[in-house]
XYZ file of C-alpha atoms in Angstrom:
258
model
C -112.573 19.955 5.067
C -114.178 16.971 6.735
C -112.889 13.615 5.627
C -113.799 10.169 6.969
C -110.971 7.676 7.179
C -111.907 4.367 5.614
C -111.505 1.071 7.456
C -109.019 -0.003 4.793
C -106.895 3.060 5.484
C -107.001 2.497 9.232
C -105.961 -1.151 8.875
C -103.163 -0.199 6.491
C -101.782 2.345 8.908
C -102.128 -0.031 11.860
C -100.207 -2.651 9.902
C -97.307 -0.250 9.366
C -97.488 1.062 12.902
C -97.463 4.645 11.614
C -99.927 7.495 12.089
C -101.030 9.434 9.022
C -99.040 12.591 8.365
C -101.193 15.676 7.929
C -100.494 18.559 5.567
C -102.424 21.526 4.204
C -102.264 22.242 0.482
C -103.442 25.566 -0.926
C -105.292 25.618 -4.235
C -107.341 27.991 -6.367
C -111.011 27.249 -7.133
C -111.955 25.070 -10.066
C -109.825 22.309 -11.504
C -106.908 22.742 -9.080
C -109.214 22.226 -6.093
C -111.117 19.370 -7.714
C -107.964 17.514 -8.710
C -106.343 17.965 -5.301
C -109.436 16.461 -3.654
C -108.882 13.369 -5.817
C -105.173 13.412 -4.930
C -106.154 13.515 -1.246
C -108.319 10.439 -1.732
C -105.428 8.567 -3.347
C -102.894 9.751 -0.747
C -104.924 8.769 2.325
C -104.200 5.018 2.257
C -100.569 5.920 1.547
C -100.358 7.535 4.973
C -100.813 11.184 3.966
C -103.863 13.179 5.100
C -104.259 16.224 2.834
C -106.425 19.127 3.934
C -107.320 21.035 0.757
C -107.522 24.795 1.387
C -109.090 27.010 -1.306
C -107.949 30.595 -1.860
C -109.934 33.048 -3.964
C -106.983 34.879 -5.506
C -103.465 34.265 -6.798
C -101.478 36.176 -4.153
C -102.522 34.680 -0.821
C -101.531 31.018 -1.492
C -97.848 31.921 -1.776
C -98.000 34.216 1.239
C -99.699 31.469 3.259
C -97.022 29.004 2.186
C -94.183 31.379 3.057
C -95.819 32.048 6.456
C -96.126 28.330 7.234
C -99.940 28.327 7.286
C -99.912 25.613 4.603
C -97.219 23.118 3.619
C -97.618 23.237 -0.186
C -99.661 24.884 -2.893
C -100.844 23.842 -6.340
C -102.317 26.612 -8.477
C -99.616 28.436 -10.447
C -97.161 28.150 -13.301
C -93.426 28.794 -13.045
C -93.382 32.312 -14.581
C -95.920 33.481 -11.977
C -94.073 31.807 -9.088
C -90.766 33.314 -10.166
C -92.328 36.771 -10.383
C -93.858 36.372 -6.908
C -90.544 35.265 -5.386
C -88.743 38.194 -7.000
C -91.336 40.788 -6.002
C -92.143 39.538 -2.497
C -89.004 37.766 -1.393
C -90.645 34.359 -0.907
C -88.243 31.433 -0.484
C -90.167 28.686 -2.258
C -89.220 25.702 -4.400
C -90.877 23.708 -7.177
C -91.044 19.993 -6.371
C -93.133 18.731 -9.276
C -95.292 19.616 -12.273
C -99.044 19.061 -12.460
C -101.230 20.256 -15.329
C -101.449 22.784 -18.106
C -104.670 24.754 -18.464
C -104.842 26.760 -21.705
C -106.295 30.239 -21.242
C -109.544 30.864 -23.090
C -111.340 33.783 -24.711
C -114.929 34.182 -23.499
C -117.670 36.602 -24.551
C -121.341 37.294 -23.955
C -121.515 39.338 -27.151
C -119.773 37.443 -29.956
C -119.389 33.772 -30.857
C -116.337 34.055 -33.111
C -113.224 36.077 -32.375
C -113.167 37.091 -36.045
C -116.314 39.130 -35.323
C -114.452 41.569 -33.047
C -115.327 45.114 -34.027
C -113.101 48.183 -34.105
C -112.420 49.447 -30.574
C -113.631 46.298 -28.781
C -112.823 46.107 -25.077
C -110.850 43.104 -23.838
C -110.585 42.123 -20.196
C -107.224 40.696 -19.111
C -105.813 39.735 -15.687
C -104.170 42.602 -13.832
C -101.208 40.618 -12.471
C -98.130 40.999 -14.719
C -97.614 37.307 -15.476
C -101.162 36.359 -16.459
C -101.778 39.737 -18.072
C -98.707 39.195 -20.221
C -99.851 35.690 -20.990
C -103.230 37.040 -22.154
C -101.538 39.475 -24.533
C -99.401 36.665 -25.938
C -102.573 34.624 -26.554
C -104.060 37.540 -28.479
C -100.848 37.753 -30.479
C -101.070 34.014 -31.180
C -104.633 34.585 -32.403
C -103.491 37.358 -34.746
C -105.244 40.191 -32.916
C -102.165 42.187 -31.851
C -98.369 42.110 -31.905
C -96.132 42.773 -28.910
C -92.467 43.660 -28.544
C -90.405 40.458 -28.455
C -88.059 42.074 -25.931
C -90.825 41.889 -23.308
C -90.516 38.093 -23.219
C -93.275 36.328 -21.254
C -94.463 39.463 -19.446
C -95.498 42.075 -22.009
C -97.812 44.862 -20.906
C -100.246 46.921 -22.940
C -97.376 49.418 -23.360
C -95.464 46.725 -25.290
C -98.143 46.372 -27.982
C -96.553 47.314 -31.310
C -99.466 46.554 -33.628
C -103.177 46.800 -32.804
C -105.056 46.915 -36.136
C -108.528 46.844 -34.549
C -107.634 49.413 -31.882
C -108.623 47.032 -29.110
C -108.761 48.580 -25.663
C -107.810 46.657 -22.548
C -109.347 46.614 -19.087
C -107.095 45.041 -16.462
C -109.032 43.314 -13.679
C -108.376 40.801 -10.936
C -108.334 37.395 -12.629
C -111.160 36.098 -10.417
C -113.414 39.027 -11.402
C -113.171 38.531 -15.163
C -115.992 35.958 -15.523
C -118.348 38.276 -13.607
C -117.335 41.228 -15.782
C -118.200 39.733 -19.182
C -121.387 41.804 -19.385
C -119.265 44.969 -19.379
C -116.657 43.729 -21.861
C -116.613 42.644 -25.472
C -114.537 39.624 -24.461
C -112.031 38.500 -21.842
C -109.053 36.211 -21.479
C -109.873 33.977 -18.493
C -107.755 31.375 -16.721
C -109.338 27.923 -16.837
C -109.734 27.574 -13.061
C -111.766 30.768 -12.785
C -113.798 29.878 -15.874
C -114.750 26.487 -14.428
C -115.450 27.940 -10.978
C -117.893 30.431 -12.534
C -119.766 27.759 -14.495
C -118.102 28.305 -17.868
C -117.002 25.312 -19.904
C -113.642 25.869 -21.654
C -114.617 23.351 -24.314
C -118.150 24.612 -24.973
C -118.145 28.295 -23.986
C -114.767 29.637 -25.095
C -114.602 31.274 -28.520
C -110.828 30.729 -28.804
C -108.157 28.917 -26.807
C -104.455 29.284 -26.134
C -102.265 26.703 -27.868
C -101.512 23.681 -25.662
C -97.831 24.223 -26.451
C -96.957 26.970 -23.988
C -94.531 27.547 -21.092
C -97.239 27.690 -18.441
C -97.215 24.191 -16.941
C -98.482 24.357 -13.350
C -96.414 23.197 -10.404
C -96.494 22.152 -6.759
C -94.503 24.521 -4.569
C -93.156 24.099 -1.023
C -90.970 26.164 1.279
C -87.239 25.903 0.685
C -85.897 23.203 2.963
C -88.951 20.952 2.598
C -88.037 19.561 -0.835
C -86.801 16.232 0.552
C -89.558 15.742 3.141
C -91.163 12.293 3.036
C -94.628 13.788 2.582
C -93.479 15.556 -0.606
C -92.606 12.220 -2.186
C -95.993 10.792 -1.190
C -97.848 13.873 -2.457
C -96.151 13.656 -5.854
C -96.679 9.903 -6.086
C -100.395 10.365 -5.425
C -100.694 13.286 -7.842
C -98.840 11.494 -10.643
C -100.856 8.315 -10.226
C -102.781 6.620 -13.002
C -105.993 7.187 -11.029
C -105.551 10.963 -11.005
C -104.596 11.000 -14.692
C -107.789 9.085 -15.508
C -109.848 11.437 -13.308
C -108.493 14.464 -15.185
C -109.116 12.909 -18.591
C -112.707 12.012 -17.711
C -113.528 15.236 -15.882
C -112.107 17.810 -18.290
C -112.195 16.136 -21.709
C -108.950 17.619 -22.962
C -109.290 21.141 -21.532
C -106.833 20.257 -18.758
C -103.611 18.557 -19.875
C -101.479 16.413 -17.558
C -97.704 16.862 -17.397
C -96.907 13.182 -16.802
């Protein structure tokens, strides 16, 4: 990403006698990338140069962080991060919360979820955490019931009641918006909806409750939690300017954690 340092920033850094620290932050497309670009703008005069790196899926950003290719990432909620660390042995830490993005139901075929017909096909993410989240949204909407023992990660095998005999097609989360033509409906994460041109507020036919355990976080490698740049990154992210940017840009479809 090409960024031009402003004269104000240069003078500020000259006055302190310090050079800007540079970090790379991994994000997913959509609101996470857009917000981090605004964070980078706020952080620059604070002496932190953020290079925003976009990744097209949910697996690579944690691998890149663990490998040292980036210094932080901002794209995931805690249940997903914990599952990744357990499954892949990553040694990562949460240093701050960011936003909550309720998952939405989208369809090219119906405009009201009550119009779902018998045997309708639902697309859900194929990773265990977001797939489980999608099933819990459908339970919240009264479409199915799942076994409580499955906690936050139920699978289709944990469905205990399915009165409309819905069938489920598990796809990569990023592919779901492009697959709507082949599905009755799909549960799509907000970042992928926005990146594909869908408006959560105008195009979704149902939304996850804002009260959910899926607040997103900033993650770093273990050992970096107390680094000076982490404090600056969080200060920039949790600024009033970024909060105002989110409120204006997303009109309530993205909720801040501070």
